Amino acid sequence: MPFDLPLVQNSCSAVLQARIQALLDNKTKPLGSLGQLETLAVQIGMALGTDSPVLEQPQLLVFAADHGLAQRGVSAYPSDVTWQMVENFLSGGAAVSVLARQHGLNLGVVDCGVRHDFTARPGLLIRKIGYGTADSLEGPAMSIHQCEQALLNGVELLRSLPGNVLLLGEMGIGNTSAAALLMACFTGYDIAECTGAGTGLNPEAVQRKTSILRQVLSQHAKAQTPLEILAAVGGFEIATMVGAVLQAASERRVVVVDGFIATAAVLVAHAMCPKVLAYCVFAHQSGEQGHRKMLKFLNAQPLLDLGLRLGEGSGAALAWPLLVSACSILRDMASFDSASVSRAGDSTQA
């Protein structure tokens, strides 16, 4: 079962962390002067279990599905945009497609439950649970069985892919609503603090969206366990992401988390297995209202703050070079001794 996966632990983790920190402290620079890049290097080294980390065959997966709640007008766009954007990803025209090409990332699109049948082609991974979730205002978005299957799909998908890095992306009209609902359930924040403009709703429409989501929460007040909550208000793509995150962590892959929806998936995975956070690098703080508070709840420090709210994995792709740089600094930057450079406070006279 994928709900409490044991994570590989390094029995000498404290020793490894001290060794990585010592290596960084002895690079030819003032102590700590590379700031968050040094913190990132330590995290990646610890996640991969080495003081000389190499990021291999990064997999950028866009998890896509439709949401029954979208029929309530919680998005500025119609549900057909989900499948249309999947086609755009596959044809190479979307922002994430451009960024993946630029940075040499393998881009895969996972049909977790889009309301459309796609022609098979390279880059498309069919893991369809159904043609969109049910309307969570009327009942659970998914049955427990469907939710378990989506989790298992994410686990098995990761097992089938090479590399040691997973970059998370998503697509699904209505999924900011699902993410806001999950945030409210798992953090205790009021739904008004979790709900934002999504695809571009005006303030009046955001208020209406918030009212609908408050009714959804009331409908599912009895959902208590992470699985029950995910099934009640989540989405097929979010549940599949949760399984993928759990499996990635169990294999000691680095997980690069995109924006609001991807972070909501990590929020659920964290509730199921808190150790996953050690493997998660949070790419950016998005422009979606609730994301900052969700990151704070997880004690996560995002790498970028560009006001992004596109999704797709675009923020994860933009942050990718920072991970590569952090590893390169740790592996390749000279030490004071190897470069014959004097340290601060060295009294040796030239």
Short mmCIF file of C-alpha atoms in Angstrom, two decimals:
data_model
loop_
_atom_site.label_atom_id
_atom_site.label_comp_id
_atom_site.label_asym_id
_atom_site.label_seq_id
_atom_site.Cartn_x
_atom_site.Cartn_y
_atom_site.Cartn_z
CA MET A 1 0.00 0.00 0.00
CA PRO A 2 1.41 3.44 -0.89
CA PHE A 3 0.04 5.35 2.09
CA ASP A 4 2.92 4.98 4.56
CA LEU A 5 5.94 4.19 2.46
CA PRO A 6 9.13 3.66 4.44
CA LEU A 7 11.77 6.10 3.26
CA VAL A 8 15.36 5.02 2.80
CA GLN A 9 17.35 6.47 5.69
CA ASN A 10 21.07 7.05 5.85
CA SER A 11 22.29 5.59 9.16
CA CYS A 12 25.15 8.11 9.10
CA SER A 13 23.04 11.08 8.03
CA ALA A 14 24.48 13.40 10.69
CA VAL A 15 27.99 12.50 9.56
CA LEU A 16 27.07 13.11 5.91
CA GLN A 17 25.46 16.46 6.69
CA ALA A 18 28.52 17.58 8.63
CA ARG A 19 30.79 16.50 5.77
CA ILE A 20 28.74 18.40 3.17
CA GLN A 21 28.67 21.51 5.35
CA ALA A 22 32.42 21.30 5.92
CA LEU A 23 33.01 21.05 2.18
CA LEU A 24 30.90 24.15 1.57
CA ASP A 25 32.55 26.06 4.40
CA ASN A 26 35.97 25.37 2.90
CA LYS A 27 35.14 26.62 -0.60
CA THR A 28 36.92 29.77 -1.81
CA LYS A 29 34.31 32.22 -0.54
CA PRO A 30 33.31 33.98 2.66
CA LEU A 31 31.49 31.65 5.02
CA GLY A 32 27.82 31.25 4.01
CA SER A 33 28.11 33.82 1.23
CA LEU A 34 26.18 31.72 -1.30
CA GLY A 35 23.17 31.86 1.00
CA GLN A 36 20.20 29.72 0.03
CA LEU A 37 22.25 27.99 -2.68
CA GLU A 38 24.34 26.40 0.08
CA THR A 39 21.22 25.27 1.93
CA LEU A 40 19.99 23.75 -1.32
CA ALA A 41 23.29 21.93 -1.88
CA VAL A 42 23.05 20.39 1.59
CA GLN A 43 19.45 19.31 1.03
CA ILE A 44 20.18 17.71 -2.34
CA GLY A 45 23.26 15.96 -1.03
CA MET A 46 21.33 14.61 1.95
CA ALA A 47 18.42 13.51 -0.23
CA LEU A 48 20.70 11.64 -2.65
CA GLY A 49 22.97 10.38 0.12
CA THR A 50 26.23 11.78 -1.22
CA ASP A 51 28.60 14.73 -0.84
CA SER A 52 29.09 14.78 -4.60
CA PRO A 53 25.51 14.89 -5.98
CA VAL A 54 24.73 14.56 -9.68
CA LEU A 55 21.19 15.15 -10.93
CA GLU A 56 20.35 12.54 -13.55
CA GLN A 57 17.56 12.20 -16.14
CA PRO A 58 15.13 14.71 -14.58
CA GLN A 59 11.49 13.88 -15.25
CA LEU A 60 9.05 16.79 -15.53
CA LEU A 61 5.55 15.33 -15.32
CA VAL A 62 2.39 17.33 -15.94
CA PHE A 63 -0.51 15.53 -14.22
CA ALA A 64 -3.81 16.41 -15.90
CA ALA A 65 -7.47 15.82 -15.01
CA ASP A 66 -10.87 17.46 -14.99
CA HIS A 67 -12.98 18.44 -11.98
CA GLY A 68 -16.72 18.07 -11.57
CA LEU A 69 -16.82 21.17 -9.40
CA ALA A 70 -15.77 23.26 -12.41
CA GLN A 71 -19.39 23.23 -13.58
CA ARG A 72 -20.16 25.53 -10.64
CA GLY A 73 -18.30 28.40 -12.29
CA VAL A 74 -15.25 28.34 -10.00
CA SER A 75 -12.91 28.98 -12.94
CA ALA A 76 -12.74 31.71 -15.57
CA TYR A 77 -12.18 29.03 -18.24
CA PRO A 78 -14.36 26.14 -19.46
CA SER A 79 -13.36 22.54 -18.76
CA ASP A 80 -12.48 21.94 -22.42
CA VAL A 81 -9.33 23.98 -21.83
CA THR A 82 -7.88 21.03 -19.89
CA TRP A 83 -7.71 18.70 -22.88
CA GLN A 84 -6.82 21.55 -25.25
CA MET A 85 -3.83 22.43 -23.08
CA VAL A 86 -2.76 18.79 -22.93
CA GLU A 87 -2.61 18.88 -26.72
CA ASN A 88 -0.61 22.11 -26.47
CA PHE A 89 1.88 20.47 -24.08
CA LEU A 90 2.31 17.51 -26.40
CA SER A 91 2.75 19.67 -29.49
CA GLY A 92 5.43 21.74 -27.74
CA GLY A 93 3.61 25.08 -27.62
CA ALA A 94 3.00 25.63 -23.91
CA ALA A 95 5.24 27.60 -21.55
CA VAL A 96 6.36 24.43 -19.79
CA SER A 97 7.14 22.81 -23.15
CA VAL A 98 9.42 25.71 -24.06
CA LEU A 99 11.14 25.68 -20.67
CA ALA A 100 11.59 21.91 -20.70
CA ARG A 101 13.31 22.11 -24.08
CA GLN A 102 15.48 24.99 -22.92
CA HIS A 103 16.72 23.12 -19.86
CA GLY A 104 16.88 19.59 -21.28
CA LEU A 105 14.09 18.22 -19.11
CA ASN A 106 12.17 15.13 -20.17
CA LEU A 107 8.52 16.26 -20.35
CA GLY A 108 5.72 13.76 -19.89
CA VAL A 109 1.99 14.47 -19.71
CA VAL A 110 -0.06 12.13 -17.52
CA ASP A 111 -3.77 11.79 -18.33
CA CYS A 112 -5.10 11.03 -14.85
CA GLY A 113 -8.72 11.80 -15.66
CA VAL A 114 -9.23 14.28 -18.49
CA ARG A 115 -12.69 14.42 -20.02
CA HIS A 116 -11.33 13.52 -23.45
CA ASP A 117 -9.78 10.57 -25.30
CA PHE A 118 -6.29 11.28 -26.64
CA THR A 119 -4.48 9.65 -29.52
CA ALA A 120 -1.50 7.68 -28.23
CA ARG A 121 1.86 9.34 -28.91
CA PRO A 122 5.29 9.82 -27.35
CA GLY A 123 5.21 11.85 -24.16
CA LEU A 124 1.61 10.95 -23.29
CA LEU A 125 1.13 8.62 -20.33
CA ILE A 126 -2.42 7.33 -19.92
CA ARG A 127 -3.33 6.65 -16.27
CA LYS A 128 -6.99 7.63 -16.54
CA ILE A 129 -9.21 6.87 -13.53
CA GLY A 130 -12.33 8.40 -15.07
CA TYR A 131 -13.54 11.30 -17.18
CA GLY A 132 -13.19 13.92 -14.48
CA THR A 133 -14.10 13.75 -10.81
CA ALA A 134 -17.63 14.05 -9.50
CA ASP A 135 -19.00 17.39 -8.27
CA SER A 136 -17.74 17.61 -4.67
CA LEU A 137 -20.67 19.87 -3.77
CA GLU A 138 -22.96 16.90 -4.32
CA GLY A 139 -20.79 14.11 -2.93
CA PRO A 140 -17.19 12.89 -2.77
CA ALA A 141 -15.06 13.91 -5.74
CA MET A 142 -13.73 10.34 -5.83
CA SER A 143 -14.64 7.05 -4.28
CA ILE A 144 -12.08 5.64 -1.85
CA HIS A 145 -11.29 2.98 -4.44
CA GLN A 146 -10.69 5.57 -7.16
CA CYS A 147 -8.47 7.59 -4.83
CA GLU A 148 -6.44 4.53 -3.89
CA GLN A 149 -6.05 3.64 -7.56
CA ALA A 150 -4.84 7.14 -8.40
CA LEU A 151 -2.27 6.94 -5.61
CA LEU A 152 -1.13 3.56 -6.85
CA ASN A 153 -0.90 4.90 -10.42
CA GLY A 154 1.49 7.59 -9.20
CA VAL A 155 3.60 5.02 -7.37
CA GLU A 156 3.81 2.67 -10.35
CA LEU A 157 4.47 5.50 -12.79
CA LEU A 158 7.52 6.64 -10.82
CA ARG A 159 8.81 3.08 -10.62
CA SER A 160 8.76 2.92 -14.42
CA LEU A 161 10.77 6.12 -15.01
CA PRO A 162 14.55 6.62 -14.84
CA GLY A 163 16.48 9.36 -13.10
CA ASN A 164 16.76 10.76 -9.60
CA VAL A 165 14.67 13.95 -9.95
CA LEU A 166 10.91 14.47 -10.30
CA LEU A 167 9.61 17.92 -11.26
CA LEU A 168 5.89 18.34 -10.58
CA GLY A 169 3.45 20.03 -12.94
CA GLU A 170 -0.32 19.90 -13.32
CA MET A 171 -3.24 20.92 -15.51
CA GLY A 172 -6.93 20.85 -14.67
CA ILE A 173 -9.59 23.51 -14.87
CA GLY A 174 -10.99 23.82 -11.35
CA ASN A 175 -7.95 22.44 -9.57
CA THR A 176 -7.17 25.61 -7.61
CA SER A 177 -10.51 24.96 -5.91
CA ALA A 178 -9.50 21.41 -5.04
CA ALA A 179 -6.15 22.66 -3.75
CA ALA A 180 -7.82 25.36 -1.64
CA LEU A 181 -10.16 22.77 -0.13
CA LEU A 182 -7.27 20.48 0.72
CA MET A 183 -5.37 23.38 2.23
CA ALA A 184 -8.31 24.30 4.46
CA CYS A 185 -8.71 20.70 5.59
CA PHE A 186 -5.05 20.02 6.35
CA THR A 187 -3.93 23.40 7.74
CA GLY A 188 -7.01 24.69 9.55
CA TYR A 189 -6.98 28.00 7.69
CA ASP A 190 -10.39 29.42 6.85
CA ILE A 191 -11.36 28.73 3.26
CA ALA A 192 -11.36 32.48 2.51
CA GLU A 193 -7.62 32.54 3.25
CA CYS A 194 -7.05 29.58 0.93
CA THR A 195 -9.07 30.74 -2.08
CA GLY A 196 -7.66 32.95 -4.83
CA ALA A 197 -8.30 34.11 -8.36
CA GLY A 198 -7.07 30.90 -9.99
CA THR A 199 -7.25 31.40 -13.75
CA GLY A 200 -8.14 35.08 -13.34
CA LEU A 201 -11.45 35.54 -11.54
CA ASN A 202 -12.44 39.06 -10.58
CA PRO A 203 -13.00 39.89 -6.86
CA GLU A 204 -16.75 39.28 -7.06
CA ALA A 205 -16.22 35.88 -8.67
CA VAL A 206 -13.61 34.99 -6.04
CA GLN A 207 -16.21 35.70 -3.33
CA ARG A 208 -18.70 33.45 -5.10
CA LYS A 209 -16.03 30.74 -5.46
CA THR A 210 -15.25 31.02 -1.74
CA SER A 211 -18.91 30.62 -0.85
CA ILE A 212 -19.18 27.47 -2.97
CA LEU A 213 -16.04 26.00 -1.42
CA ARG A 214 -17.35 26.72 2.07
CA GLN A 215 -20.44 24.69 1.20
CA VAL A 216 -18.24 21.85 -0.08
CA LEU A 217 -16.33 21.77 3.21
CA SER A 218 -19.59 21.59 5.15
CA GLN A 219 -20.71 18.72 2.92
CA HIS A 220 -17.59 16.70 3.80
CA ALA A 221 -17.10 17.59 7.46
CA LYS A 222 -16.97 13.90 8.42
CA ALA A 223 -13.90 13.18 6.27
CA GLN A 224 -11.05 12.78 8.76
CA THR A 225 -8.15 10.69 7.46
CA PRO A 226 -5.84 11.98 4.72
CA LEU A 227 -7.26 9.40 2.31
CA GLU A 228 -10.86 10.34 3.13
CA ILE A 229 -10.16 14.05 2.71
CA LEU A 230 -8.28 13.56 -0.56
CA ALA A 231 -11.13 11.44 -1.94
CA ALA A 232 -13.78 13.91 -0.78
CA VAL A 233 -12.39 17.15 -2.21
CA GLY A 234 -9.28 16.35 -4.26
CA GLY A 235 -8.72 15.54 -7.91
CA PHE A 236 -7.45 12.61 -9.93
CA GLU A 237 -4.31 14.52 -10.90
CA ILE A 238 -3.64 15.63 -7.33
CA ALA A 239 -4.06 12.11 -5.96
CA THR A 240 -1.76 10.70 -8.64
CA MET A 241 0.81 13.38 -7.77
CA VAL A 242 0.58 12.36 -4.11
CA GLY A 243 1.44 8.77 -5.01
CA ALA A 244 4.29 9.95 -7.21
CA VAL A 245 5.72 12.14 -4.43
CA LEU A 246 5.56 9.29 -1.91
CA GLN A 247 7.29 6.92 -4.30
CA ALA A 248 9.90 9.47 -5.36
CA ALA A 249 10.82 10.07 -1.72
CA SER A 250 10.99 6.34 -1.02
CA GLU A 251 13.51 6.03 -3.89
CA ARG A 252 15.49 9.06 -2.68
CA ARG A 253 14.63 11.16 -5.71
CA VAL A 254 14.66 14.93 -5.38
CA VAL A 255 11.15 16.34 -5.86
CA VAL A 256 10.92 19.85 -7.33
CA VAL A 257 7.54 21.26 -6.32
CA ASP A 258 5.86 23.82 -8.57
CA GLY A 259 3.10 26.11 -7.33
CA PHE A 260 -0.16 26.05 -5.39
CA ILE A 261 -1.66 22.79 -6.69
CA ALA A 262 1.60 20.84 -6.61
CA THR A 263 2.23 22.08 -3.07
CA ALA A 264 -1.27 20.90 -2.10
CA ALA A 265 -0.30 17.42 -3.30
CA VAL A 266 2.83 17.57 -1.13
CA LEU A 267 0.65 18.76 1.77
CA VAL A 268 -1.38 15.55 1.47
CA ALA A 269 1.74 13.40 1.05
CA HIS A 270 3.20 15.06 4.15
CA ALA A 271 0.07 14.16 6.13
CA MET A 272 0.52 10.55 5.03
CA CYS A 273 4.29 10.44 5.56
CA PRO A 274 5.97 13.55 7.04
CA LYS A 275 9.45 12.42 5.96
CA VAL A 276 8.70 13.34 2.33
CA LEU A 277 9.56 16.98 3.00
CA ALA A 278 13.27 16.14 3.23
CA TYR A 279 13.18 15.36 -0.49
CA CYS A 280 11.07 18.33 -1.61
CA VAL A 281 12.57 21.50 -3.08
CA PHE A 282 9.93 24.23 -3.39
CA ALA A 283 10.53 26.05 -6.66
CA HIS A 284 8.68 29.30 -6.05
CA GLN A 285 6.00 31.19 -4.18
CA SER A 286 3.16 31.69 -6.58
CA GLY A 287 0.80 34.61 -6.97
CA GLU A 288 -2.13 32.48 -5.77
CA GLN A 289 -3.30 33.89 -2.44
CA GLY A 290 -3.06 30.76 -0.30
CA HIS A 291 0.34 29.56 -1.47
CA ARG A 292 2.41 31.69 0.90
CA LYS A 293 0.51 30.39 3.92
CA MET A 294 0.67 26.81 2.67
CA LEU A 295 4.45 27.09 2.31
CA LYS A 296 4.68 28.60 5.80
CA PHE A 297 2.64 25.70 7.21
CA LEU A 298 5.14 23.27 5.68
CA ASN A 299 8.08 25.40 6.88
CA ALA A 300 9.19 25.55 3.24
CA GLN A 301 11.51 28.18 1.79
CA PRO A 302 10.79 28.71 -1.93
CA LEU A 303 13.68 29.44 -4.29
CA LEU A 304 11.92 32.06 -6.43
CA ASP A 305 9.19 34.67 -6.08
CA LEU A 306 8.23 35.86 -9.55
CA GLY A 307 4.48 36.29 -9.13
CA LEU A 308 3.85 33.19 -11.25
CA ARG A 309 0.41 31.57 -11.26
CA LEU A 310 0.45 29.54 -14.44
CA GLY A 311 1.04 26.05 -13.08
CA GLU A 312 2.04 23.38 -15.62
CA GLY A 313 5.38 22.93 -13.84
CA SER A 314 6.61 26.24 -15.25
CA GLY A 315 8.02 27.39 -11.91
CA ALA A 316 9.73 24.04 -11.34
CA ALA A 317 11.39 24.29 -14.75
CA LEU A 318 12.55 27.86 -14.05
CA ALA A 319 14.08 26.82 -10.72
CA TRP A 320 15.85 23.80 -12.21
CA PRO A 321 19.14 25.60 -13.06
CA LEU A 322 19.49 26.57 -9.39
CA LEU A 323 19.54 22.89 -8.40
CA VAL A 324 22.16 22.17 -11.06
CA SER A 325 24.23 25.11 -9.82
CA ALA A 326 24.01 24.01 -6.19
CA CYS A 327 25.33 20.56 -7.09
CA SER A 328 28.10 22.01 -9.26
CA ILE A 329 29.25 24.32 -6.46
CA LEU A 330 29.42 21.41 -4.02
CA ARG A 331 31.24 19.12 -6.45
CA ASP A 332 33.49 21.42 -8.45
CA MET A 333 34.28 24.65 -6.61
CA ALA A 334 37.86 24.80 -5.30
CA SER A 335 38.71 24.73 -1.62
CA PHE A 336 41.05 27.23 0.02
CA ASP A 337 43.74 24.55 0.21
CA SER A 338 43.40 23.26 -3.36
CA ALA A 339 43.44 26.81 -4.77
CA SER A 340 46.14 28.07 -2.38
CA VAL A 341 43.86 30.92 -1.29
CA SER A 342 44.19 32.42 2.20
CA ARG A 343 41.23 32.17 4.54
CA ALA A 344 39.73 35.04 6.49
CA GLY A 345 41.88 35.79 9.49
CA ASP A 346 44.90 34.00 8.00
CA SER A 347 47.96 35.87 9.35
CA THR A 348 50.32 34.45 6.78
CA GLN A 349 52.07 37.27 4.93
CA ALA A 350 52.65 37.04 1.20
#
